[in-house]
mmCIF file of C-alpha atoms in Angstrom:
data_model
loop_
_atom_site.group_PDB
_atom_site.id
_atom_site.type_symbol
_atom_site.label_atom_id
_atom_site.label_comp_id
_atom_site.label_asym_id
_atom_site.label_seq_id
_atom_site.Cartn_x
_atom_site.Cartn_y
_atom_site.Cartn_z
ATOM 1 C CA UNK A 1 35.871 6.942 -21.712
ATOM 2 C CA UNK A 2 34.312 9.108 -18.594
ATOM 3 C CA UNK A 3 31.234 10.928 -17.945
ATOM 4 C CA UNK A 4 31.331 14.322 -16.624
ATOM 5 C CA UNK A 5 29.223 16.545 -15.145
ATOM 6 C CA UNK A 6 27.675 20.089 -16.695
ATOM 7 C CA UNK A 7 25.936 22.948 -15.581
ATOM 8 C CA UNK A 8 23.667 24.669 -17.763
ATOM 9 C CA UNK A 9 23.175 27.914 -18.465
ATOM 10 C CA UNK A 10 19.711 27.507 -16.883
ATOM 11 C CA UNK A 11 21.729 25.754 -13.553
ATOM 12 C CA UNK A 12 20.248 22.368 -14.237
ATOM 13 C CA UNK A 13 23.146 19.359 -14.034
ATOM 14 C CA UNK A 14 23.336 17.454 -16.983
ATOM 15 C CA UNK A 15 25.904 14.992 -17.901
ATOM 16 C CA UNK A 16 28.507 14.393 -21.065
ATOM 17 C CA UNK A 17 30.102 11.031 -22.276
ATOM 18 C CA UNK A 18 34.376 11.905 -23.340
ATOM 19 C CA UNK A 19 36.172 9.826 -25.099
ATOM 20 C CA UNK A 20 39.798 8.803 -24.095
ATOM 21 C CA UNK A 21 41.153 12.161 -26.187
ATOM 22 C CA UNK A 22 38.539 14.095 -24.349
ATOM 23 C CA UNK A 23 36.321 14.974 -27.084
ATOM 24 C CA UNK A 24 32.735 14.312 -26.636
ATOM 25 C CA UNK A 25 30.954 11.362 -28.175
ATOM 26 C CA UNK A 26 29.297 13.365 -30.720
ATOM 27 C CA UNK A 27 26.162 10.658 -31.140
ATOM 28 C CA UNK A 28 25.961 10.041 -27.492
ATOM 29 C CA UNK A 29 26.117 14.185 -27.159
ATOM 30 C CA UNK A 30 22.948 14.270 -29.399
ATOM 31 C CA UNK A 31 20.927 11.406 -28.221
ATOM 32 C CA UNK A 32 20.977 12.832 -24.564
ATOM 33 C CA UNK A 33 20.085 16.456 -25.640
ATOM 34 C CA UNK A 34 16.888 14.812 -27.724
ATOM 35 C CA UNK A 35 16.354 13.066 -24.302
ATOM 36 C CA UNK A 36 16.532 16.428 -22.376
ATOM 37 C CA UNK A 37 14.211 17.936 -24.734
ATOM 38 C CA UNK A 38 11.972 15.300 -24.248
ATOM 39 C CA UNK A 39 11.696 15.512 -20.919
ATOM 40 C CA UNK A 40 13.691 12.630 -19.133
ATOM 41 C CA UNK A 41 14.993 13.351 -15.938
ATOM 42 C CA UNK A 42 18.245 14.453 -14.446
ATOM 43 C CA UNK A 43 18.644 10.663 -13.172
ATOM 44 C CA UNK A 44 17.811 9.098 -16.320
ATOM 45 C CA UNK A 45 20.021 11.144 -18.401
ATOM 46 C CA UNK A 46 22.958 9.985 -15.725
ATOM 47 C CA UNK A 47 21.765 6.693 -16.279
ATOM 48 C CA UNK A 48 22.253 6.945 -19.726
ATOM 49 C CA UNK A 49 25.393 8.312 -20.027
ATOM 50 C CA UNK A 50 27.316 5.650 -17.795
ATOM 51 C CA UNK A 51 25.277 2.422 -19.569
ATOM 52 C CA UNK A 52 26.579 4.371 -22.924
ATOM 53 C CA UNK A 53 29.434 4.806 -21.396
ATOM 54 C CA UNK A 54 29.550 0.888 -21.016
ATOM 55 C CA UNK A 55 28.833 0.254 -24.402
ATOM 56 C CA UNK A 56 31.608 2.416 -26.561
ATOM 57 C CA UNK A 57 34.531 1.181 -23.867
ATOM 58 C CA UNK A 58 32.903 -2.478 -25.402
ATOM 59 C CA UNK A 59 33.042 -0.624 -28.850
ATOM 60 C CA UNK A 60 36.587 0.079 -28.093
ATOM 61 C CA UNK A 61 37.914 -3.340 -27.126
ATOM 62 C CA UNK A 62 36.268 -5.215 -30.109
ATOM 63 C CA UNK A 63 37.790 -1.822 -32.381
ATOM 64 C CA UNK A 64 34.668 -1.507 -34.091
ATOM 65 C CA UNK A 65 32.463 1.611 -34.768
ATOM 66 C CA UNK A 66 29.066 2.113 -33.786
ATOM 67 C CA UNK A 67 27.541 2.122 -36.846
ATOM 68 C CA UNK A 68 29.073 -1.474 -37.738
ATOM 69 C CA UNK A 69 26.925 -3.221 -34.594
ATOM 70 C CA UNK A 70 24.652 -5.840 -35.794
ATOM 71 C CA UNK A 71 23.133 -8.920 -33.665
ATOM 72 C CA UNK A 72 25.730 -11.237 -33.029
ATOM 73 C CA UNK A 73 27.676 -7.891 -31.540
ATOM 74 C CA UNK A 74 24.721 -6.830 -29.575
ATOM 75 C CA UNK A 75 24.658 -10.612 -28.015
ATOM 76 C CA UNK A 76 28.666 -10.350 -26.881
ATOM 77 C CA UNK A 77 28.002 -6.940 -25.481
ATOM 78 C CA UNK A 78 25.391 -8.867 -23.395
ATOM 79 C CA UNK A 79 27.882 -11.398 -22.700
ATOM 80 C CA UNK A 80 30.742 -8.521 -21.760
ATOM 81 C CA UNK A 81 28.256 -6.772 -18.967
ATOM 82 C CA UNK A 82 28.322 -10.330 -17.426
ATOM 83 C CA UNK A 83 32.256 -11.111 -17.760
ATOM 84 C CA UNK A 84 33.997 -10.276 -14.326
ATOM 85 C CA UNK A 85 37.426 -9.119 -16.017
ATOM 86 C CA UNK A 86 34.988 -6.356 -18.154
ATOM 87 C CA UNK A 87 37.742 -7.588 -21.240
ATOM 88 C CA UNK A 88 36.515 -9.274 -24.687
ATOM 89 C CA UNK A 89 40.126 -10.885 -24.377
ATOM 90 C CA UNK A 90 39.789 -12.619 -20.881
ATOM 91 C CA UNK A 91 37.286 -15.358 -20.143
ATOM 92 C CA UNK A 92 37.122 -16.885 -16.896
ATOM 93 C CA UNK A 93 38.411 -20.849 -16.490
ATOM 94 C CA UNK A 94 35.752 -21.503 -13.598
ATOM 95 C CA UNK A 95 32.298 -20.403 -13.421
ATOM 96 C CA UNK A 96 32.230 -16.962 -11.831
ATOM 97 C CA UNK A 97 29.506 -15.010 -10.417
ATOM 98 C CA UNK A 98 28.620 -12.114 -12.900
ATOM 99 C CA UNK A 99 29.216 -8.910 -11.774
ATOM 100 C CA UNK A 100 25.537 -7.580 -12.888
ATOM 101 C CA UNK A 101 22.373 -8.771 -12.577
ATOM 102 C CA UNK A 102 19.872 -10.083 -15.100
ATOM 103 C CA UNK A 103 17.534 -6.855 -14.350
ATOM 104 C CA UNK A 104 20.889 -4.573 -14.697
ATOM 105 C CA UNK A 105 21.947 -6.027 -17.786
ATOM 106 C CA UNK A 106 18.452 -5.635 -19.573
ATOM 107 C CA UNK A 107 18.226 -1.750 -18.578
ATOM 108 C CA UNK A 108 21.742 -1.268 -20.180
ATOM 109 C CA UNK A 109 20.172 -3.532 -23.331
ATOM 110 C CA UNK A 110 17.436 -1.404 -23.677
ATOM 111 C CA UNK A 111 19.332 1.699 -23.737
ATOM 112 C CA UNK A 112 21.316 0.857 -26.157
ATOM 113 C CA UNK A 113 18.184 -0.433 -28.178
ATOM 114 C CA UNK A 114 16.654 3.093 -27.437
ATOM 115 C CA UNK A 115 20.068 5.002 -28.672
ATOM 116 C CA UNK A 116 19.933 2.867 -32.254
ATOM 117 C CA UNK A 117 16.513 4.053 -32.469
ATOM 118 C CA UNK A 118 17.212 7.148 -32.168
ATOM 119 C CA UNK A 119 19.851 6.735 -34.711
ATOM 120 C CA UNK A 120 17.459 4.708 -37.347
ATOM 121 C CA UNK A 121 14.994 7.577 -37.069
ATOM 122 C CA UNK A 122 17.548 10.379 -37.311
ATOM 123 C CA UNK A 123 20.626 9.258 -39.141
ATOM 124 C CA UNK A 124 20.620 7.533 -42.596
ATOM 125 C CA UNK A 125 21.904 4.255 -40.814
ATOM 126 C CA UNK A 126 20.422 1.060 -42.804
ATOM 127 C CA UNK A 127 21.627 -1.211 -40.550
ATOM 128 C CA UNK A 128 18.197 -0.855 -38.557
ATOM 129 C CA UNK A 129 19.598 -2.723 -35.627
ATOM 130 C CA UNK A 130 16.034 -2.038 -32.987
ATOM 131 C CA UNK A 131 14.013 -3.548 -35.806
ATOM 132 C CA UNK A 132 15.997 -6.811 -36.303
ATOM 133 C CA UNK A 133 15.885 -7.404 -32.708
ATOM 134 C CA UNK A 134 12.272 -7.405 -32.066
ATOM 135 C CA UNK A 135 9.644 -9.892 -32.526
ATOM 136 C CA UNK A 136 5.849 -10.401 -32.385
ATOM 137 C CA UNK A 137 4.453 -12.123 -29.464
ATOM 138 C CA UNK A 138 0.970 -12.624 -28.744
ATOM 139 C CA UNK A 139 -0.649 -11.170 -25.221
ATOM 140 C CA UNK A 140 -0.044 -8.557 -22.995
ATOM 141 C CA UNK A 141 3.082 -6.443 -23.047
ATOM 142 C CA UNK A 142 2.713 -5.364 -19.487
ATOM 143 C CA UNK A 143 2.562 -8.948 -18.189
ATOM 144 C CA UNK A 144 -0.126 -9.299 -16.708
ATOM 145 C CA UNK A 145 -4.306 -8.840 -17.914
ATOM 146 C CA UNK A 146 -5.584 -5.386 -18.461
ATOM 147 C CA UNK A 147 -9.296 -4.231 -17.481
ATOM 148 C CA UNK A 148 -9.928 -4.780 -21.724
ATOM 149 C CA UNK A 149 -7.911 -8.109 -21.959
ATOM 150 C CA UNK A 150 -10.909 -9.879 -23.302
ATOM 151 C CA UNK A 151 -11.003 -7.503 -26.333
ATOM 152 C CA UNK A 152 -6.775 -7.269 -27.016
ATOM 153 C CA UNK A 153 -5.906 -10.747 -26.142
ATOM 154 C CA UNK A 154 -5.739 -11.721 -29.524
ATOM 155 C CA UNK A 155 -3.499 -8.952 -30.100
ATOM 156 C CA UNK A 156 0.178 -9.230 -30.548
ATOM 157 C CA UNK A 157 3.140 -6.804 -29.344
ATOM 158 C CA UNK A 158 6.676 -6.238 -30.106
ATOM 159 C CA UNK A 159 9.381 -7.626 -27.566
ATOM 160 C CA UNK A 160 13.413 -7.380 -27.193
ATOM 161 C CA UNK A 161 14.762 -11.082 -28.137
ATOM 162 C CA UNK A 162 17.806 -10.181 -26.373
ATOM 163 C CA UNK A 163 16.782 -10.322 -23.052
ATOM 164 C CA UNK A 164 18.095 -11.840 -20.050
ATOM 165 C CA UNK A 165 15.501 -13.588 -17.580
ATOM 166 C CA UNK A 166 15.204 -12.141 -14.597
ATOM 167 C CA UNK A 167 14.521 -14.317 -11.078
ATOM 168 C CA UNK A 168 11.914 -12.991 -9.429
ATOM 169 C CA UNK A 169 13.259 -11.208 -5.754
ATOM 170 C CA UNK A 170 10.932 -9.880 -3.032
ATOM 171 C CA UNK A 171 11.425 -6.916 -1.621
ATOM 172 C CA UNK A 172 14.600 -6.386 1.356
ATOM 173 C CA UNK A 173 12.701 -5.399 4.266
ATOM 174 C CA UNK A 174 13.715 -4.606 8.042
ATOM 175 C CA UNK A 175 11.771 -5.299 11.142
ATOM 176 C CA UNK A 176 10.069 -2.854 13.535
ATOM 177 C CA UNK A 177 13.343 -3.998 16.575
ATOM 178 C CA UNK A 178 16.150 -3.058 13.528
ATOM 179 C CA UNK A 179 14.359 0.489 12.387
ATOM 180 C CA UNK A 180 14.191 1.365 16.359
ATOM 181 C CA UNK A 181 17.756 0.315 16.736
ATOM 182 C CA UNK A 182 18.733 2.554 13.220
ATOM 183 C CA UNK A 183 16.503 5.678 15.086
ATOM 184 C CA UNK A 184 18.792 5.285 18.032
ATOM 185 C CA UNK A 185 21.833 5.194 16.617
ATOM 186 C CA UNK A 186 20.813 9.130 15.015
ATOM 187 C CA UNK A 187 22.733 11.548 16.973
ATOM 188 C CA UNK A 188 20.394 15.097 16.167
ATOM 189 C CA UNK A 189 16.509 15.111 15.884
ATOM 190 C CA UNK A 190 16.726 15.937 12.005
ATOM 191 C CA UNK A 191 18.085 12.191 11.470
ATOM 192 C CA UNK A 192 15.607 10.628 13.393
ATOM 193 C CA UNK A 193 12.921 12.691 11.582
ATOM 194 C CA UNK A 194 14.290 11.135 8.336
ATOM 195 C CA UNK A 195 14.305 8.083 9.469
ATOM 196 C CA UNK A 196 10.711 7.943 11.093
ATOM 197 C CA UNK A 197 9.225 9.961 7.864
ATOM 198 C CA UNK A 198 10.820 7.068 5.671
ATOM 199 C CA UNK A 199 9.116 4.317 7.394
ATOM 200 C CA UNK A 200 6.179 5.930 8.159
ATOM 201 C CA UNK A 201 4.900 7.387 5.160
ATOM 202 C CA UNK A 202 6.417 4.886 2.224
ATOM 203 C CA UNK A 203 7.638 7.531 0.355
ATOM 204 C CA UNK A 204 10.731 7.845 -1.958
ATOM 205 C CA UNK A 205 13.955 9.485 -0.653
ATOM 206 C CA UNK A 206 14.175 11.649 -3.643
ATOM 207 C CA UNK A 207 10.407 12.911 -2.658
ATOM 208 C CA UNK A 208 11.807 13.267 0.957
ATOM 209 C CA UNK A 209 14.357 15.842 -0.118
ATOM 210 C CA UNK A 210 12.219 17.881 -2.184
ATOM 211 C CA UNK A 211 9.812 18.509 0.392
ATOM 212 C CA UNK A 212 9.159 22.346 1.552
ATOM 213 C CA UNK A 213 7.965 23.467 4.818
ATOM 214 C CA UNK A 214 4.585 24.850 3.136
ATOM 215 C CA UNK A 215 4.244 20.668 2.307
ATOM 216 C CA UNK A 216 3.125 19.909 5.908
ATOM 217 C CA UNK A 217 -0.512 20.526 6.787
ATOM 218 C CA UNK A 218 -0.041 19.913 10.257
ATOM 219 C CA UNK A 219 -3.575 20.615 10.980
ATOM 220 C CA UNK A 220 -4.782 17.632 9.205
ATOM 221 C CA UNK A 221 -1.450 15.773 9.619
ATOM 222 C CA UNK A 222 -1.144 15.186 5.950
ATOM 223 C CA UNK A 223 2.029 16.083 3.921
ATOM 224 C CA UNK A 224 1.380 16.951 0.319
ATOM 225 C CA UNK A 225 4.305 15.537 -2.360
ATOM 226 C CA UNK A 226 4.675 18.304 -4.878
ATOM 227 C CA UNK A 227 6.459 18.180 -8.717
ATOM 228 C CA UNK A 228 8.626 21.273 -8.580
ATOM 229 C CA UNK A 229 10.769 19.832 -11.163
ATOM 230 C CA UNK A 230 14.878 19.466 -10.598
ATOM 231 C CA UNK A 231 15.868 21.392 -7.486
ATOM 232 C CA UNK A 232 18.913 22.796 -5.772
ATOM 233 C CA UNK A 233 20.126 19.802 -4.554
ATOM 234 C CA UNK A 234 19.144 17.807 -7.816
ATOM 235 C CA UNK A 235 16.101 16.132 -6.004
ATOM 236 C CA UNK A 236 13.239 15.525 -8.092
ATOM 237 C CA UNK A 237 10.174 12.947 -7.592
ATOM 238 C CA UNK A 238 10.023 10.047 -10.000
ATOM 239 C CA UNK A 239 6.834 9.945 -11.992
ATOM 240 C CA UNK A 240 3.905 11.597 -12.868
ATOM 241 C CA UNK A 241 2.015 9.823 -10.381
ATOM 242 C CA UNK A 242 4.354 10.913 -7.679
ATOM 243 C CA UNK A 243 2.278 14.077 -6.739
ATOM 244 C CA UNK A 244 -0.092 12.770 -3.515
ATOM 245 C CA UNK A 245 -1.402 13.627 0.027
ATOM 246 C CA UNK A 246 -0.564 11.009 2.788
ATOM 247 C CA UNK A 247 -1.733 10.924 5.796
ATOM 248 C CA UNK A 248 0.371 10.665 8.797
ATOM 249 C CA UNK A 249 0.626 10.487 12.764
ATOM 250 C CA UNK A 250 0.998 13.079 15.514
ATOM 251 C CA UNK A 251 4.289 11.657 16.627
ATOM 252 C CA UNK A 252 5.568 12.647 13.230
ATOM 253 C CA UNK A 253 4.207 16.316 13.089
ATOM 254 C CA UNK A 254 5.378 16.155 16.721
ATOM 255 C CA UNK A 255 9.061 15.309 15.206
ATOM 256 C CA UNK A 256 8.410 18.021 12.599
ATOM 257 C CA UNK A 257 7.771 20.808 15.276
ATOM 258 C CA UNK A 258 10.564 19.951 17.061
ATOM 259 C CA UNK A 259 13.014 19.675 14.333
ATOM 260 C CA UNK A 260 11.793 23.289 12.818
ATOM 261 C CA UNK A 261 12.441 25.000 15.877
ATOM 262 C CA UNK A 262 15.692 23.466 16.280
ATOM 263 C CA UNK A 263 17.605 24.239 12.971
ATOM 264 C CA UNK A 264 15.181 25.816 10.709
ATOM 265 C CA UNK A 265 16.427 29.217 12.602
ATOM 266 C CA UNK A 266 16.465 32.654 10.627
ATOM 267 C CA UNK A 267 19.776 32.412 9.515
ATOM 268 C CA UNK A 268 18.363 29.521 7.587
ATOM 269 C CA UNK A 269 17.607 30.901 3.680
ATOM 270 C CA UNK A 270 15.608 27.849 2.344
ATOM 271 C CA UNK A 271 12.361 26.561 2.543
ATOM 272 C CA UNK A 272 13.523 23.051 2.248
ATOM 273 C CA UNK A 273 12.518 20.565 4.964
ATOM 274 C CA UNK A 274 15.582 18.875 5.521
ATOM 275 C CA UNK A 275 18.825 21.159 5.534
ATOM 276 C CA UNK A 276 22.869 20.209 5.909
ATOM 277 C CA UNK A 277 23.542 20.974 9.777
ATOM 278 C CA UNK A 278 27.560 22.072 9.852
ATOM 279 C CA UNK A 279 30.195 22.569 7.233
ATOM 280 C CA UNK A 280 30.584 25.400 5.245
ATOM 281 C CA UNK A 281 27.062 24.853 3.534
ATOM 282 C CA UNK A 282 25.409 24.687 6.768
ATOM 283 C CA UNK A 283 21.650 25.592 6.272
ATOM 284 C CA UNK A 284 21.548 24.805 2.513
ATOM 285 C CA UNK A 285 19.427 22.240 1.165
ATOM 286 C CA UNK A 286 20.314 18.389 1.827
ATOM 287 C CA UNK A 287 21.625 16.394 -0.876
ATOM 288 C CA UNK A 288 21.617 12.362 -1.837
ATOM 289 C CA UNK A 289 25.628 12.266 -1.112
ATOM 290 C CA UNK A 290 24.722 13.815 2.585
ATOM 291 C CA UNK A 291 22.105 10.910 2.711
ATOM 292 C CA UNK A 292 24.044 8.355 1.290
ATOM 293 C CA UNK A 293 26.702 9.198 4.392
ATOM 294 C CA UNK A 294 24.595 9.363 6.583
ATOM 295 C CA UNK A 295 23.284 5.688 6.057
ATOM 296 C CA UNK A 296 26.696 4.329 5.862
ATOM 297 C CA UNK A 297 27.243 6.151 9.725
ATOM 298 C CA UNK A 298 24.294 4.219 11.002
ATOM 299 C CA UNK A 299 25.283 1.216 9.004
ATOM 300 C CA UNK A 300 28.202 1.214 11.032
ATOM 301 C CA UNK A 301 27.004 2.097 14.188
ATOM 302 C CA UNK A 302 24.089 -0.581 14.337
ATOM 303 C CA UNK A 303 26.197 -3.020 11.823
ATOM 304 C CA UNK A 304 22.592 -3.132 10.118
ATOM 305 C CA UNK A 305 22.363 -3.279 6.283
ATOM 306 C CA UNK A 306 19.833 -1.152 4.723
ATOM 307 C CA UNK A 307 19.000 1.741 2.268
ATOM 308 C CA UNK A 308 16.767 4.237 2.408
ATOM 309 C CA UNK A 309 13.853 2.410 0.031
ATOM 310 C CA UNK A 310 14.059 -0.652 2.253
ATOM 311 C CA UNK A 311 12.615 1.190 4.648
ATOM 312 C CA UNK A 312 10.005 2.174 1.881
ATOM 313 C CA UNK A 313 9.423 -1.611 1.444
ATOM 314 C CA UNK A 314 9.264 -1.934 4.913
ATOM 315 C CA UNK A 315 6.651 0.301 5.097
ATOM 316 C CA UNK A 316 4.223 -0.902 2.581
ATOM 317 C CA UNK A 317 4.550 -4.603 3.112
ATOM 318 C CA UNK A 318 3.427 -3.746 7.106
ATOM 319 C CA UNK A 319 0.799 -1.407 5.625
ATOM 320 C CA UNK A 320 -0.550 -4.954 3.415
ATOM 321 C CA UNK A 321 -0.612 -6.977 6.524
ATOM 322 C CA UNK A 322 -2.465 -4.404 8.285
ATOM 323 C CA UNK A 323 -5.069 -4.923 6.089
ATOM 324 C CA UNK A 324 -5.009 -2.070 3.844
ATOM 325 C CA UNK A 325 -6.507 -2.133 0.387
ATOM 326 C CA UNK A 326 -4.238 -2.479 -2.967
ATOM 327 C CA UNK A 327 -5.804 0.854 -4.240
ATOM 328 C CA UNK A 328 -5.126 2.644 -0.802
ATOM 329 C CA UNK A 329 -1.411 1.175 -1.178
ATOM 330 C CA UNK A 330 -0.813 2.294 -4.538
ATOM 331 C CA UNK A 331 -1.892 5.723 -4.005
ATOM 332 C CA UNK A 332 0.449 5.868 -0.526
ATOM 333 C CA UNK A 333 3.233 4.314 -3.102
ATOM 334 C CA UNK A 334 2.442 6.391 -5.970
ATOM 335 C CA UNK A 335 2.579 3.564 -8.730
ATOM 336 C CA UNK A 336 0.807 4.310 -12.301
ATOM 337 C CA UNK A 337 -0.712 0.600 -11.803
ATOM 338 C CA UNK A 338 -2.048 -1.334 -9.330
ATOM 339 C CA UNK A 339 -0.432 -4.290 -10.583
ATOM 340 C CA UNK A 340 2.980 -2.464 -10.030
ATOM 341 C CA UNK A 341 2.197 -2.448 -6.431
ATOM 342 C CA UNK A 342 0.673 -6.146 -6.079
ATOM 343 C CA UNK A 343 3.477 -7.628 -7.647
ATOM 344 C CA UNK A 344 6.129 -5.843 -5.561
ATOM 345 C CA UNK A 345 4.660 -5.454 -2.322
ATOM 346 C CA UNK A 346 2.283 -8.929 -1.683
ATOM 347 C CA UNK A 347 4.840 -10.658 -0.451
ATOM 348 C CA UNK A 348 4.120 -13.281 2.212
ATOM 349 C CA UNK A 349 7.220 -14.051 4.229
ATOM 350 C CA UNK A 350 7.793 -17.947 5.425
ATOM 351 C CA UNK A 351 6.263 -17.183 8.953
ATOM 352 C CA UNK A 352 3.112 -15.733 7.304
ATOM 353 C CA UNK A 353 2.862 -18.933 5.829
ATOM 354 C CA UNK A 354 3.535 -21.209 8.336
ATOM 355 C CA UNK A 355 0.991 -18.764 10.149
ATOM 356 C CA UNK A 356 -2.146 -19.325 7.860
ATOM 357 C CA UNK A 357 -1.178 -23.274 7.457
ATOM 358 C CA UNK A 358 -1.718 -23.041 11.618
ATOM 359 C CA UNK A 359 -5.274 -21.325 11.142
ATOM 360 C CA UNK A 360 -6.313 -23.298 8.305
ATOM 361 C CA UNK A 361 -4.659 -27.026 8.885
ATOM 362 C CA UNK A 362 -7.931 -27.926 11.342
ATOM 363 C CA UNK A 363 -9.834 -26.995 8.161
ATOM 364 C CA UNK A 364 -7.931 -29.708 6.420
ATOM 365 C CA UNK A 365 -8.735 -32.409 7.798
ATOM 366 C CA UNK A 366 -10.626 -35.674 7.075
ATOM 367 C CA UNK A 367 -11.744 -38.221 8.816
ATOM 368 C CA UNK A 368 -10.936 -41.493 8.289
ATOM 369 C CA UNK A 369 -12.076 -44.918 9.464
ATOM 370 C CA UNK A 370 -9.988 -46.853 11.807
ATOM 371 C CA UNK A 371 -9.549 -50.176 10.290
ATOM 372 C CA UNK A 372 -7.876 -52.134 12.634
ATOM 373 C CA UNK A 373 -10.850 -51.070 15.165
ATOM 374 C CA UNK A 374 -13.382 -52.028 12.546
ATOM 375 C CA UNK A 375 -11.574 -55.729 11.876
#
């Protein structure tokens, strides 16, 4: 099984799942075109292809077809995306770490739920598989209580009973001393102007790349994130809330001038913010793969781990501390909810703690007779 990559006739990249004689997985071929049509992205139709991808290789080992998958099945694929040795055959002796993560396996879960419902709806397939793993469960599906809880609490929703639990992580972040040490380590003005418009403004890399020079309103130091769709360089911003303004400093414009009138030259035949500086594509839009380099160069040079949505994090949980507003954070994020951006950016570290104990502990006190005094 492999995935490979297509071009349309319309140039957008889309992907295709081949089995092992190199014929395409005819279901898997029509599930992601109904996708396309419906409007998922370029990343979530690559997504789906490799977790599909996933499943028939399971399909393969076990030597059983797809429309012979009932529970117990669905329950050892779970068990498979877990297994080190990725083999129905092998099981480890001593306890192993798995090689995915609760949250990892439940995406694949649910795209494999999402594929069978496709099929249920389209296909005469009886076996129904979506419908006997669901069950009712009273509350709130989004876990947590909506502005009209009080009138749908007695409600009930449908849930996945195959589902991993997932432990709940806070957000990697870096400090203020490691971001000034990964600026440093940038050898040309356009890296540092990544880096500093990453941290400053909280956005997305994928919104970073699809930026166009028209995008900056240097006047009012705002930059304005735009849904242009899938781009040259396959960049694309994530939801529909993704469109904002934010607001930003001088230094950055400042950053922006200076990075214009070093490379954005007239040879240059883009509008694109950020552009590849040498190679035989010099001047042409940047791409993830050139980002994804470059963060491995300054990985190495610093010996600092990060990605470019820690710095993201990083942003928005120093935005929190400085006081700002949930609502003003979400729209700077770009979540759908507010709760979205409570959950995953309210994070109190230890010293925060330990911090507030200090202010409060005086607070805490009581006072208490001395006895021995008294007797």
């Amino acid at each position: 099984m492999r995935v490979i990559t297509l071009l349309t006739k319309e140039g957008k990249t889309r992907y295709m799942l081949l089995d092992h004689n190199n014929e395409p997985v005819q279901p898997v071929l029509h599930y992601l075109k109904f996708k396309d049509n419906s409007g998922a992205s370029r990343n979530t139709l690559r997504s789906f292809s490799y977790h599909l991808k996933l499943f028939f290789e399971f399909l393969e080992q076990i030597n059983k077809d797809y429309r012979d998958i009932g529970i117990d099945e669905m329950a050892d694929f779970m068990r498979w995306l877990q297994n080190p040795h990725q083999d129905v055959k092998v099981t480890p002796i001593f306890p192993k770490q798995p090689i995915r993560k609760a949250k990892t396996v439940n995406i694949i879960i649910n795209t494999v739920l999402g594929f069978y419902d496709y099929l249920m709806r389209h296909e005469d397939y009886s076996i129904q598989l979506t419908e006997r793993l669901k069950k009712q469960v009273s509350g709130s599906y989004k876990g947590f209580k909506s502005f009209l809880h009080h009138i749908n609490k007695n409600k009930s929703f449908t849930s996945h009973i195959l589902k991993l639990k997932v432990p709940k992580q806070q957000p990697k972040t870096l400090s203020k001393d490691q971001i000034a040490l990964i600026m440093n380590a940038c050898v040309n003005i356009r890296d540092q102007f990544l880096i500093q418009l990453l941290w400053e403004s909280s956005m997305r890399i994928g919104e970073a790349l699809t930026l166009w020079l028209e995008d900056f309103e240097v006047d009012a130091r705002k930059i304005h994130i735009r849904d242009r769709g899938e781009l040259f360089n396959l960049a694309e911003i994530k939801t529909v809330c993704s469109p904002r303004s934010i607001d930003v400093s001088e230094d950055l414009i400042n950053m922006y001038f200076d990075y214009i009138a070093q490379f954005h030259t007239d040879e240059v035949d883009t509008n694109h913010v950020f552009i590849k500086l040498s190679g035989e594509n010099k001047g042409q839009p940047l791409e993830y793969t050139d980002v994804v380099a470059l963060v491995q160069r300054l990985r190495d040079r610093t010996g600092i781990y990060f990605t470019p949505h820690m710095l993201r994090h990083t942003s928005l949980t120093e935005l929190r501390k400085a006081g700002w507003r949930d609502e003003h954070l979400m729209n700077r994020a770009g979540h759908a909810h507010i709760q979205t951006t409570m959950q995953m950016y309210i994070h109190p570290s230890d010293e925060d703690i330990r911090k507030d104990w200090e202010n409060a502990q005086e607070r805490m006190k009581i006072n208490k007779e001395n006895k021995e005094n008294n007797e």
